[in-house]
mmCIF file of C-alpha atoms and ligand atoms in Angstrom:
data_model
loop_
_atom_site.group_PDB
_atom_site.id
_atom_site.type_symbol
_atom_site.label_atom_id
_atom_site.label_comp_id
_atom_site.label_asym_id
_atom_site.label_seq_id
_atom_site.Cartn_x
_atom_site.Cartn_y
_atom_site.Cartn_z
ATOM 1 C CA MET A 1 23.228 123.546 -23.137
ATOM 2 C CA ASN A 2 20.014 124.808 -24.356
ATOM 3 C CA LEU A 3 18.400 128.113 -25.338
ATOM 4 C CA TYR A 4 16.849 128.725 -21.995
ATOM 5 C CA GLU A 5 20.327 128.258 -20.129
ATOM 6 C CA ILE A 6 21.934 130.577 -22.687
ATOM 7 C CA THR A 7 19.211 133.172 -21.965
ATOM 8 C CA GLN A 8 19.892 132.812 -18.109
ATOM 9 C CA SER A 9 23.585 133.158 -18.411
ATOM 10 C CA LEU A 10 22.901 136.285 -20.797
ATOM 11 C CA ASP A 11 20.278 137.834 -19.001
ATOM 12 C CA PHE A 12 22.991 137.869 -15.749
ATOM 13 C CA ILE A 13 25.683 139.235 -17.971
ATOM 14 C CA LYS A 14 23.618 142.155 -19.326
ATOM 15 C CA SER A 15 22.302 143.078 -15.768
ATOM 16 C CA LYS A 16 25.831 143.848 -15.185
ATOM 17 C CA ILE A 17 27.239 145.794 -18.070
ATOM 18 C CA ASN A 18 26.186 149.047 -20.225
ATOM 19 C CA VAL A 19 27.962 148.180 -23.419
ATOM 20 C CA GLU A 20 27.429 146.039 -26.290
ATOM 21 C CA PRO A 21 30.460 144.375 -26.971
ATOM 22 C CA GLU A 22 31.552 144.341 -30.303
ATOM 23 C CA ILE A 23 34.984 142.377 -30.178
ATOM 24 C CA GLY A 24 35.667 139.292 -28.198
ATOM 25 C CA ILE A 25 39.299 138.530 -27.007
ATOM 26 C CA VAL A 26 40.089 135.244 -25.574
ATOM 27 C CA LEU A 27 43.650 135.334 -23.803
ATOM 28 C CA GLY A 28 45.650 132.402 -22.989
ATOM 29 C CA SER A 29 48.068 130.843 -20.526
ATOM 30 C CA GLY A 30 50.490 133.565 -19.084
ATOM 31 C CA LEU A 31 48.994 136.185 -21.486
ATOM 32 C CA ASN A 32 46.241 137.470 -18.963
ATOM 33 C CA HIS A 33 47.803 141.179 -18.642
ATOM 34 C CA MET A 34 46.359 142.526 -21.652
ATOM 35 C CA ALA A 35 43.130 142.598 -19.611
ATOM 36 C CA GLU A 36 44.685 145.279 -17.531
ATOM 37 C CA GLU A 37 44.707 147.948 -20.152
ATOM 38 C CA ILE A 38 41.258 147.554 -20.645
ATOM 39 C CA LYS A 39 39.364 151.115 -19.528
ATOM 40 C CA GLU A 40 36.394 151.304 -17.383
ATOM 41 C CA PRO A 41 36.703 147.525 -16.666
ATOM 42 C CA ILE A 42 33.698 145.570 -15.569
ATOM 43 C CA TYR A 43 34.649 142.227 -13.793
ATOM 44 C CA ILE A 44 32.290 139.274 -13.929
ATOM 45 C CA ASP A 45 33.868 135.772 -12.573
ATOM 46 C CA TYR A 46 32.688 133.138 -14.465
ATOM 47 C CA LYS A 47 31.678 131.603 -10.996
ATOM 48 C CA GLU A 48 28.932 133.876 -10.500
ATOM 49 C CA ILE A 49 27.170 133.571 -14.106
ATOM 50 C CA PRO A 50 24.411 130.951 -14.235
ATOM 51 C CA HIS A 51 25.447 127.610 -16.268
ATOM 52 C CA PHE A 52 29.251 128.639 -16.511
ATOM 53 C CA VAL A 53 31.859 126.349 -15.304
ATOM 54 C CA THR A 54 35.094 127.547 -13.643
ATOM 55 C CA SER A 55 38.606 127.147 -14.752
ATOM 56 C CA THR A 56 41.697 125.888 -13.358
ATOM 57 C CA ALA A 57 44.209 126.070 -15.408
ATOM 58 C CA PRO A 58 47.464 127.584 -14.126
ATOM 59 C CA GLY A 59 47.951 131.302 -15.006
ATOM 60 C CA HIS A 60 44.226 131.673 -16.146
ATOM 61 C CA LYS A 61 42.184 134.214 -13.857
ATOM 62 C CA GLY A 62 38.680 132.681 -14.581
ATOM 63 C CA ARG A 63 36.536 136.101 -15.161
ATOM 64 C CA PHE A 64 35.148 138.168 -18.313
ATOM 65 C CA VAL A 65 36.514 141.579 -18.045
ATOM 66 C CA VAL A 66 34.327 143.973 -20.071
ATOM 67 C CA GLY A 67 34.936 147.655 -21.046
ATOM 68 C CA THR A 68 36.759 149.529 -23.695
ATOM 69 C CA LEU A 69 40.385 148.862 -25.558
ATOM 70 C CA GLU A 70 41.481 151.307 -28.200
ATOM 71 C CA GLY A 71 37.818 153.145 -28.115
ATOM 72 C CA ARG A 72 36.400 150.210 -28.842
ATOM 73 C CA ALA A 73 33.783 148.114 -26.899
ATOM 74 C CA VAL A 74 35.301 144.634 -25.919
ATOM 75 C CA ILE A 75 34.768 141.724 -24.048
ATOM 76 C CA CYS A 76 37.422 139.686 -22.899
ATOM 77 C CA MET A 77 38.115 136.477 -21.387
ATOM 78 C CA GLN A 78 40.747 136.580 -18.610
ATOM 79 C CA GLY A 79 41.515 132.909 -18.774
ATOM 80 C CA ARG A 80 39.488 130.204 -20.776
ATOM 81 C CA PHE A 81 38.470 126.285 -20.350
ATOM 82 C CA HIS A 82 40.214 123.426 -21.417
ATOM 83 C CA TYR A 83 39.054 119.925 -22.235
ATOM 84 C CA TYR A 84 41.836 118.579 -20.165
ATOM 85 C CA GLU A 85 40.480 120.562 -17.169
ATOM 86 C CA GLY A 86 37.391 117.462 -17.278
ATOM 87 C CA HIS A 87 35.204 120.152 -19.059
ATOM 88 C CA THR A 88 32.792 118.824 -21.901
ATOM 89 C CA MET A 89 33.457 120.426 -25.341
ATOM 90 C CA LYS A 90 30.265 122.350 -24.855
ATOM 91 C CA ASP A 91 31.377 123.829 -21.316
ATOM 92 C CA VAL A 92 34.371 124.673 -23.296
ATOM 93 C CA THR A 93 32.854 126.581 -26.008
ATOM 94 C CA TYR A 94 29.809 127.853 -24.055
ATOM 95 C CA PRO A 95 31.573 131.538 -23.652
ATOM 96 C CA VAL A 96 32.100 131.835 -27.224
ATOM 97 C CA ARG A 97 28.402 131.378 -27.731
ATOM 98 C CA ILE A 98 27.481 133.687 -24.963
ATOM 99 C CA MET A 99 29.824 136.370 -26.421
ATOM 100 C CA LYS A 100 28.286 135.723 -29.638
ATOM 101 C CA MET A 101 24.644 136.419 -28.203
ATOM 102 C CA LEU A 102 26.049 139.427 -26.504
ATOM 103 C CA GLY A 103 26.429 141.205 -30.166
ATOM 104 C CA ILE A 104 30.450 140.400 -30.951
ATOM 105 C CA LYS A 105 31.297 140.162 -34.768
ATOM 106 C CA ASN A 106 34.784 139.532 -34.223
ATOM 107 C CA LEU A 107 36.709 136.914 -32.064
ATOM 108 C CA LEU A 108 40.695 137.435 -31.122
ATOM 109 C CA LEU A 109 42.111 134.638 -29.324
ATOM 110 C CA THR A 110 45.312 133.927 -28.100
ATOM 111 C CA ASN A 111 47.141 131.063 -27.058
ATOM 112 C CA ALA A 112 50.681 129.521 -25.683
ATOM 113 C CA SER A 113 52.213 126.839 -27.891
ATOM 114 C CA GLY A 114 55.002 124.846 -28.462
ATOM 115 C CA GLY A 115 56.779 125.202 -31.649
ATOM 116 C CA VAL A 116 57.070 122.212 -34.263
ATOM 117 C CA ASN A 117 58.265 124.098 -36.999
ATOM 118 C CA ARG A 118 62.337 124.137 -36.565
ATOM 119 C CA SER A 119 62.539 127.881 -37.937
ATOM 120 C CA PHE A 120 60.693 129.375 -35.231
ATOM 121 C CA ASN A 121 62.284 130.520 -31.901
ATOM 122 C CA VAL A 122 61.164 130.703 -28.472
ATOM 123 C CA GLY A 123 59.247 134.119 -28.121
ATOM 124 C CA ASP A 124 57.691 133.969 -31.916
ATOM 125 C CA LEU A 125 54.271 135.147 -32.138
ATOM 126 C CA MET A 126 52.605 132.952 -34.984
ATOM 127 C CA LEU A 127 49.373 133.701 -36.926
ATOM 128 C CA ILE A 128 47.449 130.618 -37.020
ATOM 129 C CA ASP A 129 46.529 130.542 -40.584
ATOM 130 C CA ASP A 130 44.682 126.972 -40.321
ATOM 131 C CA HIS A 131 44.422 124.142 -37.928
ATOM 132 C CA ILE A 132 44.167 120.508 -37.520
ATOM 133 C CA ASN A 133 42.000 118.979 -34.818
ATOM 134 C CA PHE A 134 43.888 116.207 -33.407
ATOM 135 C CA LEU A 135 41.167 116.477 -30.131
ATOM 136 C CA GLY A 136 39.631 113.291 -31.303
ATOM 137 C CA THR A 137 36.113 114.984 -30.564
ATOM 138 C CA ASN A 138 34.315 118.193 -31.959
ATOM 139 C CA PRO A 139 32.056 120.515 -29.849
ATOM 140 C CA LEU A 140 29.356 120.640 -32.171
ATOM 141 C CA ILE A 141 28.371 116.902 -31.744
ATOM 142 C CA GLY A 142 24.906 116.705 -30.497
ATOM 143 C CA LYS A 143 21.986 117.912 -31.408
ATOM 144 C CA ASN A 144 22.590 121.274 -33.442
ATOM 145 C CA ILE A 145 21.295 124.452 -32.572
ATOM 146 C CA GLU A 146 20.047 125.888 -35.907
ATOM 147 C CA GLU A 147 19.765 129.536 -34.313
ATOM 148 C CA PHE A 148 23.614 129.679 -34.175
ATOM 149 C CA GLY A 149 24.418 127.526 -37.432
ATOM 150 C CA PRO A 150 24.375 124.571 -39.886
ATOM 151 C CA ARG A 151 24.412 121.104 -38.859
ATOM 152 C CA PHE A 152 27.719 120.995 -41.332
ATOM 153 C CA CYS A 153 29.751 123.799 -40.689
ATOM 154 C CA ASP A 154 32.302 124.978 -43.578
ATOM 155 C CA MET A 155 35.285 125.742 -42.104
ATOM 156 C CA THR A 156 37.423 126.593 -45.416
ATOM 157 C CA TYR A 157 37.961 130.338 -44.099
ATOM 158 C CA ALA A 158 37.523 129.657 -40.247
ATOM 159 C CA TYR A 159 40.515 131.959 -39.867
ATOM 160 C CA THR A 160 38.878 135.248 -41.565
ATOM 161 C CA PRO A 161 41.131 136.253 -44.653
ATOM 162 C CA GLU A 162 40.552 139.704 -43.896
ATOM 163 C CA LEU A 163 41.499 139.752 -40.363
ATOM 164 C CA LYS A 164 44.643 138.018 -41.136
ATOM 165 C CA GLU A 165 45.795 140.729 -43.575
ATOM 166 C CA ILE A 166 44.610 143.299 -40.943
ATOM 167 C CA ALA A 167 47.172 141.187 -38.459
ATOM 168 C CA PHE A 168 49.948 141.819 -41.179
ATOM 169 C CA GLU A 169 49.510 145.744 -41.599
ATOM 170 C CA ALA A 170 49.368 145.747 -37.747
ATOM 171 C CA SER A 171 52.950 143.690 -37.832
ATOM 172 C CA LYS A 172 54.135 146.469 -40.229
ATOM 173 C CA GLU A 173 52.937 149.347 -38.159
ATOM 174 C CA THR A 174 54.380 147.998 -34.711
ATOM 175 C CA GLY A 175 57.257 146.395 -35.955
ATOM 176 C CA VAL A 176 55.920 143.114 -33.766
ATOM 177 C CA GLU A 177 57.234 140.613 -35.939
ATOM 178 C CA LEU A 178 54.427 137.861 -37.040
ATOM 179 C CA LYS A 179 55.153 134.476 -38.630
ATOM 180 C CA ARG A 180 52.278 132.141 -39.464
ATOM 181 C CA GLY A 181 51.592 128.232 -39.663
ATOM 182 C CA THR A 182 49.275 125.620 -38.687
ATOM 183 C CA TYR A 183 48.197 125.216 -34.955
ATOM 184 C CA LEU A 184 47.683 121.391 -34.317
ATOM 185 C CA ALA A 185 45.383 121.028 -31.184
ATOM 186 C CA THR A 186 45.866 117.995 -29.023
ATOM 187 C CA THR A 187 44.185 117.377 -25.417
ATOM 188 C CA GLY A 188 46.812 117.497 -23.267
ATOM 189 C CA PRO A 189 47.404 117.709 -20.460
ATOM 190 C CA SER A 190 50.559 115.617 -20.885
ATOM 191 C CA PHE A 191 52.776 117.566 -23.238
ATOM 192 C CA GLU A 192 53.619 115.681 -26.195
ATOM 193 C CA THR A 193 56.358 113.104 -27.053
ATOM 194 C CA PRO A 194 59.429 113.743 -29.340
ATOM 195 C CA ALA A 195 57.986 110.795 -31.685
ATOM 196 C CA GLU A 196 54.073 112.657 -31.391
ATOM 197 C CA ILE A 197 55.990 115.855 -32.504
ATOM 198 C CA ARG A 198 57.853 114.363 -35.460
ATOM 199 C CA MET A 199 54.303 113.072 -36.688
ATOM 200 C CA TYR A 200 52.683 116.235 -36.134
ATOM 201 C CA ARG A 201 55.373 117.843 -38.008
ATOM 202 C CA ALA A 202 54.979 115.356 -40.755
ATOM 203 C CA LEU A 203 51.182 116.117 -40.503
ATOM 204 C CA GLY A 204 51.798 119.925 -41.823
ATOM 205 C CA ALA A 205 51.694 121.379 -38.078
ATOM 206 C CA ASP A 206 53.755 124.295 -37.316
ATOM 207 C CA ALA A 207 52.696 124.870 -33.656
ATOM 208 C CA VAL A 208 51.088 122.638 -31.361
ATOM 209 C CA GLY A 209 49.025 123.476 -27.853
ATOM 210 C CA MET A 210 45.835 122.114 -26.132
ATOM 211 C CA SER A 211 43.291 125.024 -26.758
ATOM 212 C CA THR A 212 41.700 127.411 -29.367
ATOM 213 C CA VAL A 213 40.511 124.774 -31.945
ATOM 214 C CA PRO A 214 37.139 124.086 -29.999
ATOM 215 C CA GLU A 215 36.367 128.133 -29.642
ATOM 216 C CA VAL A 216 37.448 128.542 -33.392
ATOM 217 C CA ILE A 217 34.740 125.510 -34.356
ATOM 218 C CA VAL A 218 32.274 126.980 -32.447
ATOM 219 C CA ALA A 219 32.839 130.630 -33.820
ATOM 220 C CA SER A 220 32.868 129.467 -37.259
ATOM 221 C CA HIS A 221 29.578 127.909 -36.628
ATOM 222 C CA ALA A 222 28.267 130.905 -35.261
ATOM 223 C CA LYS A 223 29.444 133.202 -38.139
ATOM 224 C CA LEU A 224 32.060 135.143 -36.352
ATOM 225 C CA ASN A 225 35.159 136.604 -37.686
ATOM 226 C CA VAL A 226 38.277 135.282 -36.089
ATOM 227 C CA LEU A 227 41.838 135.615 -35.908
ATOM 228 C CA ALA A 228 44.156 133.679 -33.524
ATOM 229 C CA ILE A 229 47.539 134.247 -32.828
ATOM 230 C CA SER A 230 50.165 131.861 -30.855
ATOM 231 C CA LEU A 231 52.750 132.555 -28.512
ATOM 232 C CA ILE A 232 55.728 130.344 -28.897
ATOM 233 C CA THR A 233 56.179 129.742 -25.283
ATOM 234 C CA ASN A 234 58.417 126.344 -25.836
ATOM 235 C CA MET A 235 60.184 124.208 -28.665
ATOM 236 C CA ALA A 236 57.879 121.154 -28.717
ATOM 237 C CA ALA A 237 59.379 118.237 -27.148
ATOM 238 C CA GLY A 238 62.804 116.540 -28.753
ATOM 239 C CA ILE A 239 63.579 119.752 -30.656
ATOM 240 C CA LEU A 240 65.838 121.037 -28.103
ATOM 241 C CA ASN A 241 68.039 118.642 -25.769
ATOM 242 C CA GLN A 242 65.986 119.756 -22.495
ATOM 243 C CA PRO A 243 62.644 118.912 -20.744
ATOM 244 C CA LEU A 244 59.547 120.771 -21.205
ATOM 245 C CA SER A 245 58.042 122.661 -18.036
ATOM 246 C CA GLU A 246 55.001 124.538 -17.372
ATOM 247 C CA GLU A 247 56.945 127.366 -15.888
ATOM 248 C CA GLU A 248 58.851 127.928 -18.881
ATOM 249 C CA VAL A 249 55.319 128.136 -20.606
ATOM 250 C CA MET A 250 54.501 131.040 -17.986
ATOM 251 C CA LYS A 251 57.730 133.076 -18.178
ATOM 252 C CA ILE A 252 57.773 133.388 -21.868
ATOM 253 C CA GLY A 253 53.988 134.463 -21.414
ATOM 254 C CA ASN A 254 54.955 137.187 -19.093
ATOM 255 C CA LEU A 255 58.031 137.948 -21.065
ATOM 256 C CA LYS A 256 56.583 138.433 -24.745
ATOM 257 C CA GLY A 257 52.797 139.275 -23.436
ATOM 258 C CA LYS A 258 53.845 143.019 -23.995
ATOM 259 C CA ASP A 259 54.934 142.479 -27.730
ATOM 260 C CA LEU A 260 51.586 140.443 -28.207
ATOM 261 C CA GLN A 261 49.258 142.973 -26.294
ATOM 262 C CA LYS A 262 50.913 146.055 -28.558
ATOM 263 C CA LEU A 263 49.828 143.752 -31.732
ATOM 264 C CA VAL A 264 46.295 143.242 -30.167
ATOM 265 C CA ARG A 265 45.705 146.741 -29.829
ATOM 266 C CA CYS A 266 46.684 148.171 -33.123
ATOM 267 C CA ILE A 267 44.734 144.919 -34.649
ATOM 268 C CA ILE A 268 41.675 146.186 -32.786
ATOM 269 C CA LYS A 269 42.169 149.632 -33.912
ATOM 270 C CA ARG A 270 42.091 148.409 -37.419
ATOM 271 C CA ILE A 271 39.365 145.862 -37.643
ATOM 272 C CA PRO A 272 36.268 147.861 -39.432
HETATM 273 N N1 HPA B 301 52.308 121.388 -26.295
HETATM 274 C C1 HPA B 301 51.258 121.670 -26.250
HETATM 275 N N2 HPA B 301 50.892 122.611 -25.498
HETATM 276 C C2 HPA B 301 51.539 123.722 -25.179
HETATM 277 C C3 HPA B 301 53.105 123.516 -25.384
HETATM 278 C C4 HPA B 301 53.508 122.517 -25.972
HETATM 279 O O1 HPA B 301 54.717 122.222 -26.268
HETATM 280 N N3 HPA B 301 53.581 124.746 -24.991
HETATM 281 C C5 HPA B 301 52.705 125.392 -24.478
HETATM 282 N N4 HPA B 301 51.253 124.818 -24.592
#
């Protein structure tokens, strides 16, 4: 990835759209439906965009949807890239850089995750207060692109305090309950063992998943405001006396996606 490639991707996308998006939205597994609420949508398949890889994860459509939501110009990733698909960290986070270059100021991310905190229940929404990067790598490794941000990127306020406040106000307004906690990212694609989950809990994790952290690091580097919400699609391994399944993750995503949609719409309305 270099500035020349970024320009080629940008030129292609700009040739297809006629609004400057101000908010970027990343939709996680089973949470794709929100994109269907976007007004006057323009669809851009990732596979058409120069220098984009394609998404292969289940429940991920693999396209940008550009249009308006609550009267705000948005660009939505209907499907994201994951490290476990075999993509490099640079490829996983490339769309975040592209959305930044298209003009977004705020990035809202959603994901499906396993509940590590025993007080959580399947179907809960958790605002990500902070994260633990357990991926064993970092998307900013390699030559720094100074145009985006500094070599050493501060992560103290990676999850923007003002957006967290807005999210809790929106939770009150909509009546959609919002828990809060720390998200721990693993590479996957295998789910965790019960022993790993006990370790993650001891380390301070409330939820575990296979995404979001790379995008948040790159968004922080690029000085974007970030808000992230996890849908607890299952309790993590070993908490309940039952195995985990991909179907369960999708089922809860489809079932509870509506609540998350309502909340995100209200948040978007409230972003200054
Ligand atoms: N672990 C990791 N990723 C996940 C899980 C989980 O239990 N549920 C949904 N994504």
